[in-house]
Structures are given as structure tokens and as C-alpha cells.
mmCIF file of C-alpha atoms in Angstrom:
data_model
loop_
_atom_site.group_PDB
_atom_site.id
_atom_site.type_symbol
_atom_site.label_atom_id
_atom_site.label_comp_id
_atom_site.label_asym_id
_atom_site.label_seq_id
_atom_site.Cartn_x
_atom_site.Cartn_y
_atom_site.Cartn_z
ATOM 1 C CA MET U 17 11.659 -33.685 129.896
ATOM 2 C CA THR U 18 14.856 -36.771 129.061
ATOM 3 C CA THR U 19 17.397 -34.513 126.689
ATOM 4 C CA HIS U 20 19.370 -36.385 124.316
ATOM 5 C CA LYS U 21 22.697 -35.380 122.706
ATOM 6 C CA THR U 22 21.876 -33.760 119.476
ATOM 7 C CA VAL U 23 24.049 -33.325 115.629
ATOM 8 C CA GLN U 24 24.076 -31.727 113.074
ATOM 9 C CA VAL U 25 21.653 -32.977 109.776
ATOM 10 C CA ARG U 26 24.451 -34.587 107.422
ATOM 11 C CA VAL U 27 23.431 -35.349 103.942
ATOM 12 C CA ASP U 28 26.152 -38.007 103.044
ATOM 13 C CA ALA U 29 25.381 -39.608 106.822
ATOM 14 C CA MET U 30 21.472 -39.617 105.316
ATOM 15 C CA LEU U 31 22.578 -41.098 101.883
ATOM 16 C CA GLU U 32 24.662 -43.839 104.341
ATOM 17 C CA ASP U 33 21.863 -44.789 106.225
ATOM 18 C CA LEU U 34 18.924 -44.303 103.199
ATOM 19 C CA ARG U 35 21.771 -47.074 100.863
ATOM 20 C CA THR U 36 21.484 -49.181 103.311
ATOM 21 C CA LEU U 37 18.209 -49.937 103.815
ATOM 22 C CA VAL U 38 17.702 -50.026 99.470
ATOM 23 C CA GLU U 39 19.901 -52.839 99.532
ATOM 24 C CA THR U 40 18.431 -54.877 101.922
ATOM 25 C CA GLU U 41 15.233 -55.708 99.909
ATOM 26 C CA SER U 42 11.689 -55.450 101.147
ATOM 27 C CA PRO U 43 9.171 -56.802 98.494
ATOM 28 C CA SER U 44 5.764 -56.967 100.659
ATOM 29 C CA ARG U 45 4.788 -60.577 101.145
ATOM 30 C CA ASP U 46 8.313 -61.552 101.441
ATOM 31 C CA LEU U 47 8.704 -62.605 105.350
ATOM 32 C CA ASP U 48 12.426 -63.314 105.112
ATOM 33 C CA ALA U 49 13.012 -59.945 103.117
ATOM 34 C CA LEU U 50 10.302 -57.686 105.704
ATOM 35 C CA THR U 51 12.025 -59.226 108.414
ATOM 36 C CA ALA U 52 16.315 -58.174 107.170
ATOM 37 C CA SER U 53 14.193 -54.597 106.619
ATOM 38 C CA ALA U 54 12.746 -54.167 109.625
ATOM 39 C CA LYS U 55 15.912 -55.469 111.752
ATOM 40 C CA ALA U 56 18.311 -52.503 108.775
ATOM 41 C CA VAL U 57 15.157 -50.023 110.188
ATOM 42 C CA ALA U 58 15.759 -50.799 113.846
ATOM 43 C CA ALA U 59 19.060 -51.039 114.362
ATOM 44 C CA ILE U 60 19.148 -47.414 112.322
ATOM 45 C CA LEU U 61 16.009 -46.015 115.122
ATOM 46 C CA GLU U 62 18.739 -46.848 118.230
ATOM 47 C CA ASN U 63 22.041 -45.714 116.333
ATOM 48 C CA ARG U 64 19.989 -42.359 115.188
ATOM 49 C CA LEU U 65 17.605 -42.152 118.308
ATOM 50 C CA GLY U 66 19.177 -44.594 121.160
ATOM 51 C CA GLY U 67 16.325 -45.800 122.701
ATOM 52 C CA ARG U 68 14.916 -49.347 121.675
ATOM 53 C CA ALA U 69 12.803 -50.317 118.412
ATOM 54 C CA VAL U 70 10.955 -52.690 119.010
ATOM 55 C CA LEU U 71 9.170 -55.489 115.950
ATOM 56 C CA VAL U 72 5.707 -56.226 116.594
ATOM 57 C CA GLU U 73 5.899 -59.447 114.394
ATOM 58 C CA SER U 74 2.522 -60.177 112.426
ATOM 59 C CA ALA U 75 1.341 -62.206 109.558
ATOM 60 C CA ALA U 76 2.500 -59.673 106.568
ATOM 61 C CA GLY U 77 6.016 -59.263 108.913
ATOM 62 C CA PRO U 78 7.537 -57.397 110.803
ATOM 63 C CA HIS U 79 6.266 -53.799 112.367
ATOM 64 C CA VAL U 80 9.123 -51.369 113.512
ATOM 65 C CA HIS U 81 7.788 -49.561 116.292
ATOM 66 C CA TRP U 82 10.078 -46.537 118.441
ATOM 67 C CA ALA U 83 9.439 -44.797 121.119
ATOM 68 C CA GLY U 84 11.291 -41.583 123.106
ATOM 69 C CA GLY U 85 9.130 -41.887 126.023
ATOM 70 C CA GLY U 86 6.936 -39.581 127.781
ATOM 71 C CA ASP U 87 2.945 -38.899 127.338
ATOM 72 C CA PRO U 88 2.273 -39.569 123.443
ATOM 73 C CA ALA U 89 2.110 -36.199 121.554
ATOM 74 C CA VAL U 90 2.895 -36.940 118.019
ATOM 75 C CA LEU U 91 3.278 -40.697 115.260
ATOM 76 C CA ILE U 92 5.592 -40.215 112.554
ATOM 77 C CA LEU U 93 4.589 -42.904 110.412
ATOM 78 C CA GLY U 94 5.801 -45.067 106.956
ATOM 79 C CA HIS U 95 6.478 -48.183 105.744
ATOM 80 C CA HIS U 96 9.102 -50.246 105.247
ATOM 81 C CA ASP U 97 7.945 -52.366 102.578
ATOM 82 C CA THR U 98 8.034 -52.061 98.798
ATOM 83 C CA VAL U 99 6.449 -53.085 95.613
ATOM 84 C CA PHE U 100 9.647 -54.229 94.119
ATOM 85 C CA PRO U 101 10.389 -57.948 93.713
ATOM 86 C CA LEU U 102 13.514 -59.779 94.988
ATOM 87 C CA GLY U 103 15.750 -59.252 92.213
ATOM 88 C CA THR U 104 15.501 -55.378 91.729
ATOM 89 C CA LEU U 105 18.083 -53.724 93.248
ATOM 90 C CA GLU U 106 20.806 -55.889 91.009
ATOM 91 C CA ARG U 107 19.289 -54.419 87.708
ATOM 92 C CA ARG U 108 18.740 -50.912 89.399
ATOM 93 C CA PRO U 109 21.335 -50.339 92.239
ATOM 94 C CA PHE U 110 21.148 -47.243 94.893
ATOM 95 C CA GLY U 111 23.289 -44.690 93.519
ATOM 96 C CA VAL U 112 23.905 -40.383 93.641
ATOM 97 C CA GLU U 113 24.601 -39.376 90.573
ATOM 98 C CA GLY U 114 23.162 -35.442 89.252
ATOM 99 C CA GLY U 115 21.576 -34.889 92.758
ATOM 100 C CA HIS U 116 19.784 -37.489 92.665
ATOM 101 C CA ALA U 117 20.068 -39.825 94.996
ATOM 102 C CA THR U 118 18.498 -43.663 93.420
ATOM 103 C CA GLY U 119 17.178 -46.984 93.265
ATOM 104 C CA PRO U 120 14.286 -49.766 94.421
ATOM 105 C CA GLY U 121 11.843 -47.511 97.436
ATOM 106 C CA VAL U 122 14.288 -44.261 98.082
ATOM 107 C CA PHE U 123 10.750 -42.297 96.704
ATOM 108 C CA ASP U 124 8.327 -44.126 98.304
ATOM 109 C CA MET U 125 9.280 -44.026 100.988
ATOM 110 C CA LEU U 126 12.986 -44.673 102.680
ATOM 111 C CA GLY U 127 14.195 -41.903 101.792
ATOM 112 C CA GLY U 128 11.046 -40.400 104.125
ATOM 113 C CA LEU U 129 12.002 -42.664 107.148
ATOM 114 C CA VAL U 130 16.194 -42.058 106.742
ATOM 115 C CA GLN U 131 15.096 -38.002 106.305
ATOM 116 C CA ALA U 132 13.146 -37.724 109.434
ATOM 117 C CA VAL U 133 14.786 -40.076 112.063
ATOM 118 C CA HIS U 134 17.633 -37.114 111.226
ATOM 119 C CA GLY U 135 15.551 -34.160 111.843
ATOM 120 C CA LEU U 136 14.750 -36.625 115.435
ATOM 121 C CA ALA U 137 18.146 -36.333 116.330
ATOM 122 C CA THR U 138 18.598 -32.960 116.117
ATOM 123 C CA LEU U 139 16.118 -32.040 118.710
ATOM 124 C CA ASP U 140 17.028 -32.014 122.520
ATOM 125 C CA ASP U 141 13.879 -33.317 123.763
ATOM 126 C CA ARG U 142 11.909 -36.477 122.156
ATOM 127 C CA SER U 143 10.010 -36.899 124.176
ATOM 128 C CA GLY U 144 6.598 -37.635 123.239
ATOM 129 C CA VAL U 145 7.571 -38.611 120.038
ATOM 130 C CA GLU U 146 6.232 -42.386 118.642
ATOM 131 C CA ILE U 147 7.737 -44.065 114.861
ATOM 132 C CA LEU U 148 5.860 -46.946 113.285
ATOM 133 C CA VAL U 149 7.434 -48.332 110.601
ATOM 134 C CA THR U 150 4.835 -51.344 109.119
ATOM 135 C CA ALA U 151 5.545 -53.652 106.861
ATOM 136 C CA ASP U 152 2.344 -53.928 104.599
ATOM 137 C CA GLU U 153 1.644 -50.581 103.365
ATOM 138 C CA GLU U 154 1.132 -51.410 99.836
ATOM 139 C CA VAL U 155 -0.609 -54.259 100.075
ATOM 140 C CA GLY U 156 -3.379 -52.811 101.960
ATOM 141 C CA SER U 157 -2.207 -52.128 106.117
ATOM 142 C CA GLY U 158 -4.809 -55.147 106.268
ATOM 143 C CA SER U 159 -2.271 -56.317 109.701
ATOM 144 C CA SER U 160 -0.827 -53.299 110.651
ATOM 145 C CA ARG U 161 -3.995 -50.600 110.668
ATOM 146 C CA ALA U 162 -5.708 -51.680 114.348
ATOM 147 C CA LEU U 163 -1.862 -50.652 115.313
ATOM 148 C CA LEU U 164 -1.661 -48.064 113.752
ATOM 149 C CA GLU U 165 -4.955 -46.349 114.607
ATOM 150 C CA GLU U 166 -3.588 -47.012 118.048
ATOM 151 C CA ARG U 167 -0.657 -45.238 117.686
ATOM 152 C CA ALA U 168 -2.350 -42.367 116.265
ATOM 153 C CA LEU U 169 -5.421 -42.095 119.278
ATOM 154 C CA ALA U 170 -2.610 -42.285 121.699
ATOM 155 C CA CYS U 171 -0.203 -39.433 119.669
ATOM 156 C CA GLY U 172 -2.873 -37.325 118.690
ATOM 157 C CA ALA U 173 -1.219 -35.626 115.654
ATOM 158 C CA VAL U 174 0.082 -37.722 112.531
ATOM 159 C CA LEU U 175 2.879 -36.877 110.434
ATOM 160 C CA VAL U 176 3.472 -40.071 107.299
ATOM 161 C CA LEU U 177 6.827 -40.237 105.455
ATOM 162 C CA GLU U 178 5.592 -41.431 101.839
ATOM 163 C CA GLY U 179 7.123 -38.611 99.724
ATOM 164 C CA ALA U 180 5.572 -35.245 98.726
ATOM 165 C CA ALA U 181 3.179 -34.910 95.577
ATOM 166 C CA ASP U 182 4.761 -32.568 92.820
ATOM 167 C CA GLY U 183 6.659 -29.754 92.819
ATOM 168 C CA GLY U 184 7.591 -31.042 96.980
ATOM 169 C CA ALA U 185 3.974 -29.851 97.512
ATOM 170 C CA LEU U 186 2.963 -31.608 101.542
ATOM 171 C CA LYS U 187 -0.547 -34.291 100.362
ATOM 172 C CA THR U 188 -3.367 -32.389 101.845
ATOM 173 C CA GLY U 189 -5.627 -34.838 101.117
ATOM 174 C CA ARG U 190 -6.658 -38.358 99.517
ATOM 175 C CA LYS U 191 -8.873 -40.053 97.478
ATOM 176 C CA GLY U 192 -10.221 -43.321 99.577
ATOM 177 C CA CYS U 193 -8.928 -45.850 97.551
ATOM 178 C CA GLY U 194 -10.216 -49.977 97.553
ATOM 179 C CA THR U 195 -9.672 -53.014 95.186
ATOM 180 C CA PHE U 196 -12.372 -54.970 94.167
ATOM 181 C CA GLN U 197 -12.483 -58.821 92.315
ATOM 182 C CA ILE U 198 -15.319 -60.079 89.966
ATOM 183 C CA SER U 199 -15.684 -63.763 89.909
ATOM 184 C CA ILE U 200 -17.406 -65.295 86.822
ATOM 185 C CA ALA U 201 -18.524 -69.104 86.857
ATOM 186 C CA GLY U 202 -19.891 -69.832 82.948
ATOM 187 C CA ARG U 203 -19.860 -73.446 81.124
ATOM 188 C CA ALA U 204 -16.718 -74.966 78.903
ATOM 189 C CA SER U 205 -17.423 -76.471 75.655
ATOM 190 C CA HIS U 206 -15.712 -77.002 72.717
ATOM 191 C CA ALA U 207 -15.500 -73.475 70.423
ATOM 192 C CA GLY U 208 -15.883 -75.555 67.051
ATOM 193 C CA LEU U 209 -18.222 -77.990 67.796
ATOM 194 C CA GLU U 210 -20.473 -77.153 69.861
ATOM 195 C CA PRO U 211 -20.304 -72.974 70.616
ATOM 196 C CA ALA U 212 -23.675 -72.795 71.741
ATOM 197 C CA ALA U 213 -23.242 -75.350 74.761
ATOM 198 C CA GLY U 214 -21.302 -73.329 76.612
ATOM 199 C CA VAL U 215 -21.411 -70.338 78.846
ATOM 200 C CA ASN U 216 -18.734 -67.801 77.938
ATOM 201 C CA ALA U 217 -17.096 -66.629 80.569
ATOM 202 C CA LEU U 218 -15.013 -63.808 78.594
ATOM 203 C CA ILE U 219 -17.959 -62.252 77.104
ATOM 204 C CA GLU U 220 -19.584 -62.141 80.199
ATOM 205 C CA ALA U 221 -16.070 -60.471 81.714
ATOM 206 C CA ALA U 222 -16.543 -57.749 78.879
ATOM 207 C CA ARG U 223 -19.878 -57.056 80.045
ATOM 208 C CA GLN U 224 -18.901 -56.837 83.580
ATOM 209 C CA VAL U 225 -16.279 -54.360 82.629
ATOM 210 C CA LEU U 226 -18.136 -51.949 81.031
ATOM 211 C CA ASP U 227 -20.923 -52.030 83.208
ATOM 212 C CA VAL U 228 -18.041 -51.083 86.199
ATOM 213 C CA ALA U 229 -16.660 -48.719 84.240
ATOM 214 C CA ALA U 230 -19.757 -46.305 83.592
ATOM 215 C CA LEU U 231 -19.261 -45.650 87.599
ATOM 216 C CA SER U 232 -17.178 -43.901 87.073
ATOM 217 C CA ARG U 233 -18.074 -40.247 88.306
ATOM 218 C CA PRO U 234 -14.221 -38.090 87.114
ATOM 219 C CA ASP U 235 -15.988 -34.805 87.882
ATOM 220 C CA ILE U 236 -16.597 -35.155 91.288
ATOM 221 C CA GLY U 237 -12.720 -38.292 92.207
ATOM 222 C CA THR U 238 -14.476 -40.851 91.682
ATOM 223 C CA THR U 239 -12.646 -43.255 89.464
ATOM 224 C CA VAL U 240 -13.542 -47.631 88.048
ATOM 225 C CA THR U 241 -10.817 -48.467 86.881
ATOM 226 C CA PRO U 242 -10.727 -51.904 85.029
ATOM 227 C CA THR U 243 -6.440 -52.937 85.693
ATOM 228 C CA VAL U 244 -6.209 -56.521 85.107
ATOM 229 C CA ALA U 245 -8.697 -59.585 83.786
ATOM 230 C CA SER U 246 -7.610 -63.571 83.787
ATOM 231 C CA VAL U 247 -9.294 -65.541 80.845
ATOM 232 C CA GLY U 248 -9.591 -68.983 79.084
ATOM 233 C CA THR U 249 -7.385 -72.229 78.874
ATOM 234 C CA LEU U 250 -7.367 -72.935 74.431
ATOM 235 C CA ASP U 251 -8.029 -71.243 71.428
ATOM 236 C CA ASN U 252 -10.863 -73.673 70.803
ATOM 237 C CA VAL U 253 -12.574 -74.281 74.453
ATOM 238 C CA VAL U 254 -15.127 -71.581 75.168
ATOM 239 C CA PRO U 255 -13.760 -70.597 78.557
ATOM 240 C CA ALA U 256 -15.645 -70.918 82.063
ATOM 241 C CA GLU U 257 -13.801 -68.882 84.385
ATOM 242 C CA ALA U 258 -12.576 -65.744 84.265
ATOM 243 C CA THR U 259 -12.115 -62.707 87.072
ATOM 244 C CA VAL U 260 -11.393 -59.274 86.885
ATOM 245 C CA ILE U 261 -9.717 -56.522 89.049
ATOM 246 C CA VAL U 262 -10.490 -53.017 89.380
ATOM 247 C CA ASP U 263 -9.035 -50.548 91.238
ATOM 248 C CA VAL U 264 -11.827 -47.749 92.475
ATOM 249 C CA ARG U 265 -10.783 -44.056 94.150
ATOM 250 C CA VAL U 266 -13.047 -41.703 95.062
ATOM 251 C CA GLU U 267 -12.672 -38.709 97.090
ATOM 252 C CA SER U 268 -16.396 -38.464 99.350
ATOM 253 C CA ALA U 269 -17.666 -41.025 101.701
ATOM 254 C CA GLY U 270 -20.973 -41.068 99.880
ATOM 255 C CA GLU U 271 -19.153 -41.965 96.736
ATOM 256 C CA LYS U 272 -17.682 -45.112 99.169
ATOM 257 C CA GLU U 273 -21.010 -45.698 99.608
ATOM 258 C CA ARG U 274 -22.445 -45.756 96.314
ATOM 259 C CA ILE U 275 -19.216 -47.902 94.543
ATOM 260 C CA GLU U 276 -19.785 -50.254 97.244
ATOM 261 C CA SER U 277 -23.705 -50.744 96.409
ATOM 262 C CA ALA U 278 -23.295 -50.869 92.934
ATOM 263 C CA PHE U 279 -20.401 -53.741 92.991
ATOM 264 C CA ALA U 280 -22.967 -55.356 95.180
ATOM 265 C CA ALA U 281 -25.975 -55.264 93.056
ATOM 266 C CA LEU U 282 -23.713 -57.247 90.238
ATOM 267 C CA ALA U 283 -25.468 -59.540 87.889
ATOM 268 C CA PRO U 284 -25.088 -62.236 85.310
ATOM 269 C CA HIS U 285 -26.038 -61.295 81.324
ATOM 270 C CA LEU U 286 -25.536 -64.278 80.117
ATOM 271 C CA ASP U 287 -28.000 -67.061 81.560
ATOM 272 C CA GLU U 288 -26.418 -69.367 83.662
ATOM 273 C CA ALA U 289 -23.334 -67.250 83.818
ATOM 274 C CA GLN U 290 -22.336 -67.315 88.044
ATOM 275 C CA ILE U 291 -20.656 -63.951 88.967
ATOM 276 C CA THR U 292 -19.329 -63.113 92.566
ATOM 277 C CA VAL U 293 -17.769 -60.051 93.806
ATOM 278 C CA GLN U 294 -15.137 -59.631 96.751
ATOM 279 C CA GLY U 295 -13.135 -56.415 97.690
ATOM 280 C CA ALA U 296 -14.202 -52.797 98.859
ATOM 281 C CA VAL U 297 -13.106 -49.017 99.288
ATOM 282 C CA SER U 298 -10.699 -50.066 102.138
ATOM 283 C CA ARG U 299 -9.060 -47.078 102.741
ATOM 284 C CA PRO U 300 -11.773 -43.827 103.415
ATOM 285 C CA PRO U 301 -10.799 -40.481 101.732
ATOM 286 C CA MET U 302 -9.216 -38.438 103.991
ATOM 287 C CA PRO U 303 -10.633 -34.958 103.048
ATOM 288 C CA GLU U 304 -8.346 -32.054 103.648
ATOM 289 C CA SER U 305 -9.666 -30.508 106.705
ATOM 290 C CA ALA U 306 -7.768 -33.087 108.132
ATOM 291 C CA SER U 307 -4.418 -31.454 107.419
ATOM 292 C CA ALA U 308 -5.325 -27.749 107.448
ATOM 293 C CA GLU U 309 -3.747 -27.101 111.513
ATOM 294 C CA LEU U 310 -0.589 -28.840 110.907
ATOM 295 C CA LEU U 311 0.036 -27.901 106.970
ATOM 296 C CA ALA U 312 -0.372 -24.105 109.155
ATOM 297 C CA VAL U 313 2.625 -25.148 111.143
ATOM 298 C CA ALA U 314 4.225 -26.463 108.391
ATOM 299 C CA GLN U 315 4.307 -23.057 106.700
ATOM 300 C CA GLN U 316 5.104 -21.206 109.432
ATOM 301 C CA LEU U 317 8.269 -23.262 108.993
ATOM 302 C CA LEU U 318 8.588 -22.749 105.228
ATOM 303 C CA PRO U 319 6.603 -19.878 103.399
ATOM 304 C CA ASP U 320 6.613 -20.592 100.424
ATOM 305 C CA LEU U 321 5.802 -24.635 100.630
ATOM 306 C CA GLU U 322 1.954 -26.054 98.726
ATOM 307 C CA GLY U 323 -0.018 -28.086 99.818
ATOM 308 C CA LYS U 324 -2.057 -30.564 97.082
ATOM 309 C CA ALA U 325 -5.107 -33.131 97.008
ATOM 310 C CA VAL U 326 -3.106 -36.157 95.908
ATOM 311 C CA GLY U 327 -5.353 -39.761 94.715
ATOM 312 C CA GLY U 328 -3.091 -42.374 95.706
ATOM 313 C CA GLY U 329 -3.972 -43.586 99.772
ATOM 314 C CA SER U 330 -1.609 -44.013 101.985
ATOM 315 C CA ASP U 331 -1.948 -44.878 106.097
ATOM 316 C CA GLY U 332 -3.066 -41.652 106.595
ATOM 317 C CA ASN U 333 -6.548 -42.388 105.012
ATOM 318 C CA PHE U 334 -6.597 -44.190 108.524
ATOM 319 C CA THR U 335 -5.568 -42.097 111.149
ATOM 320 C CA ALA U 336 -8.024 -39.065 109.715
ATOM 321 C CA ALA U 337 -10.784 -40.983 109.077
ATOM 322 C CA LEU U 338 -10.463 -41.424 112.914
ATOM 323 C CA GLY U 339 -10.442 -37.631 113.505
ATOM 324 C CA VAL U 340 -6.625 -37.405 114.379
ATOM 325 C CA PRO U 341 -5.120 -34.672 112.549
ATOM 326 C CA THR U 342 -2.898 -35.909 110.370
ATOM 327 C CA LEU U 343 -0.559 -34.312 107.536
ATOM 328 C CA ASP U 344 0.677 -36.414 104.735
ATOM 329 C CA GLY U 345 3.829 -36.236 101.784
ATOM 330 C CA LEU U 346 6.673 -35.122 104.708
ATOM 331 C CA GLY U 347 9.432 -37.692 103.111
ATOM 332 C CA ALA U 348 11.436 -37.272 100.183
ATOM 333 C CA VAL U 349 11.120 -34.683 97.360
ATOM 334 C CA GLY U 350 11.630 -36.579 93.759
ATOM 335 C CA GLY U 351 9.457 -38.753 92.344
ATOM 336 C CA GLY U 352 8.453 -42.469 90.044
ATOM 337 C CA ALA U 353 6.685 -43.511 92.701
ATOM 338 C CA HIS U 354 7.016 -47.762 91.449
ATOM 339 C CA ALA U 355 9.202 -46.993 88.669
ATOM 340 C CA ASP U 356 11.952 -47.742 87.299
ATOM 341 C CA HIS U 357 12.684 -43.837 87.391
ATOM 342 C CA GLU U 358 11.528 -43.280 91.476
ATOM 343 C CA TYR U 359 14.146 -40.690 92.293
ATOM 344 C CA LEU U 360 14.739 -38.287 95.631
ATOM 345 C CA VAL U 361 16.187 -35.059 95.073
ATOM 346 C CA VAL U 362 19.090 -34.982 97.361
ATOM 347 C CA ASP U 363 19.276 -31.025 97.759
ATOM 348 C CA ALA U 364 15.799 -31.228 99.526
ATOM 349 C CA MET U 365 16.967 -33.902 101.696
ATOM 350 C CA ALA U 366 17.995 -31.501 104.876
ATOM 351 C CA GLU U 367 15.518 -29.128 104.161
ATOM 352 C CA ARG U 368 12.487 -31.841 105.005
ATOM 353 C CA ALA U 369 14.367 -33.048 107.767
ATOM 354 C CA HIS U 370 15.127 -29.761 109.571
ATOM 355 C CA LEU U 371 10.793 -29.569 108.372
ATOM 356 C CA VAL U 372 9.890 -32.370 110.605
ATOM 357 C CA ALA U 373 12.030 -31.605 113.318
ATOM 358 C CA GLY U 374 10.166 -28.449 113.481
ATOM 359 C CA LEU U 375 6.869 -29.834 113.379
ATOM 360 C CA VAL U 376 7.626 -31.912 116.544
ATOM 361 C CA ASN U 377 9.090 -29.514 117.879
ATOM 362 C CA ALA U 378 5.563 -27.542 117.721
ATOM 363 C CA LEU U 379 3.649 -30.398 119.143
ATOM 364 C CA GLN U 380 5.750 -31.343 121.787
ATOM 365 C CA ASN U 381 5.010 -27.815 123.008
ATOM 366 C CA LYS U 382 1.234 -27.855 122.186
ATOM 367 C CA GLU U 383 1.697 -30.609 124.454
ATOM 368 C CA GLN U 384 3.197 -28.835 126.835
ATOM 369 C CA LYS U 385 1.221 -25.914 126.946
ATOM 370 C CA ASN U 386 -1.798 -28.390 127.143
ATOM 371 C CA GLU U 387 -0.507 -29.653 130.408
ATOM 372 C CA LYS U 388 -0.351 -26.212 131.875
ATOM 373 C CA ARG U 389 -3.581 -25.551 131.640
#
């Protein structure tokens, strides 16, 4: 057992660290910004917990990994990239007013990171604890997936610091999610002189939109939602190219297979039109069974705590799919993820920090009991 100097959870200190992270803007895919953000995360980890935080370089930006030593027992998982472009901070600066902290990324998910770190700082023993803060969760976790899966399997339990569900509930299940792109090739012609000589990519796109929208099965949790379309060049030209982006959410592996097969089977409606489909349901569903054991522990610590299945995906989808017990939504209580009204409830920060600490302590004790057997 390695002992550390422990501290009390102080909301003012958490807000100080939260301000630092929010004011270090970190849009996904901006490597310079993400490098600065990763260094800020690492500095907070080292300052509050001791030890060394390692920057793991990747094509998507640096991930941050910290380990408390000893045999791995629990992985605390988060991300430091946000959906907000550089300059958002100038328009929407960090602030605290009326019991809410606001600013880009406070709820998704910088507040959760800060709470976890300050919760861990209250523990005498931090052995067996690992923290992984990735740089690409908002854009699919392509560069971090192998690393987070490796550490999840090594640790055997995962606590995900994404923001809480409505009312502060933990997230006990998540839909699988993915993005598909339908690319359509037609043929241009003059819309007035020779409209019939062209192959209208816009008409083909419209037909494809109707086809894929019909794949939705909301009664069983499957949504197929066309979200972005790009087509046309000039108002007097039959469009030769079009693209359609489609968001997909599913609750079961069977629906994942059905949807992927349906997209692969899409065929053009217009003679001479060609279509190409890319994409997949890249995040597998997170079944509620994956969180049951850890939720029970959390409810021993906070009896009024509820769990909810939600539609959005997180890196917890990947760890749960491996069979690793995973509990999500342990981060900030608040709302407005990805929106201008994003906020964090300040009065809930200390309780959530202590909840993370209590869960970690329970998992450490479980690991120690297993070692004695």
C-alpha cells in the first residue's frame, strides 16, 4: 500500500482547476490546442495526486495517462477534447453565477475530470487506480480505442466521468451509435437546355434519404436520422454529386447487424446513378447488465441515486462490450452538452467527488480480498 497526503474536497479548488481546463480550449482535431490541453490536464493530475502523468502521443492528439502504482484495479476514463471551435471561450467565457458554472466543456466533460481528481486526492491509498483522459472521444475514439480497451481489461472495472443523466442519475446503459455517409455520383447537364441528359444526384439523394429513414425502429430503440446533406453547384446545373450523412443509434447487437446490412445493400433508383456507402455502428451498445454490479455499490454510498439508460454513446460502450464492468455518468451534474447553455451544478461537485472516491475505495478493497483468497 502506498500512502499519500490526503486533502479535503474544496469546491473553490475544484472551480480553480475547472477554470484552467475550460480556458485551455481543446477542440477535437486541433493538435496544437489538444497538446496544450493535455499538458494542462497532466499538470492538474500531478499537482493534486502526485506521481507522473504521461502524455501518449497519437494522430488525434495526446492522451493523458496516470497510474497510482500497484496492481491495476479501476480505470477512471474521460476525455479532454470538446466540440467547441477555438474562439468559443471569447464569446462564452468561464463563469460562476447562480449556483452554475458555465463555459465550453464544463459539463462535457471537464467538470467530471476535476471532480474525479479531487475525489481521489481524499484517499490515503491510490494504488491500483489508473486515469486515462483521451483526446478524440468526440470524434469516435479512433486513435484511443485500443489503449482504453487495453487498460480497461487490465484494470477490470471502469468508471466513466461523462456528465450525469437528467436529475443527476448515473448512466447505466447506452445505445450503440455510428455514422454513415452515402456518396452519390450522377451526371451534370444544363438544367434548362438538356435536363434529361443529366443524372440528377439530388433526386437520387432524396430517394436514399427516404430509404434510410424507413430503417428506423423507435419502438425497439433504433433511430436512423439523416443529418447533413451536400449537393449542387449552380441553380441552372443538374447536380452531378451529392453526399448524405446519417446518424444511427441502436440498443442491441442484432439491430447493429440489421442496420449495417441494410446500408451495405442500398442501391440507386436512377439509371446510371452510382452510390457508395461508408460507415458502421462503430460504438457497440452498452447493456445495462454491464453496470449492475457497480451501480449497486454506488447506491450503497448514495441510496437515492438512480440509474438511466440513455441514447448517447461514450467510451464506456467500448469497455462494456469487452465484458468489463462499466459505470457511466459519474461526472458533472448539469446539462446542455454541446450547446451554448451548457452548465454544471456547483453544489453537486463535492458529493460527486466523494462518490468517485467511495467507488474506488470499494474496488480497491474488493481487489485486496481477492488477492488474499
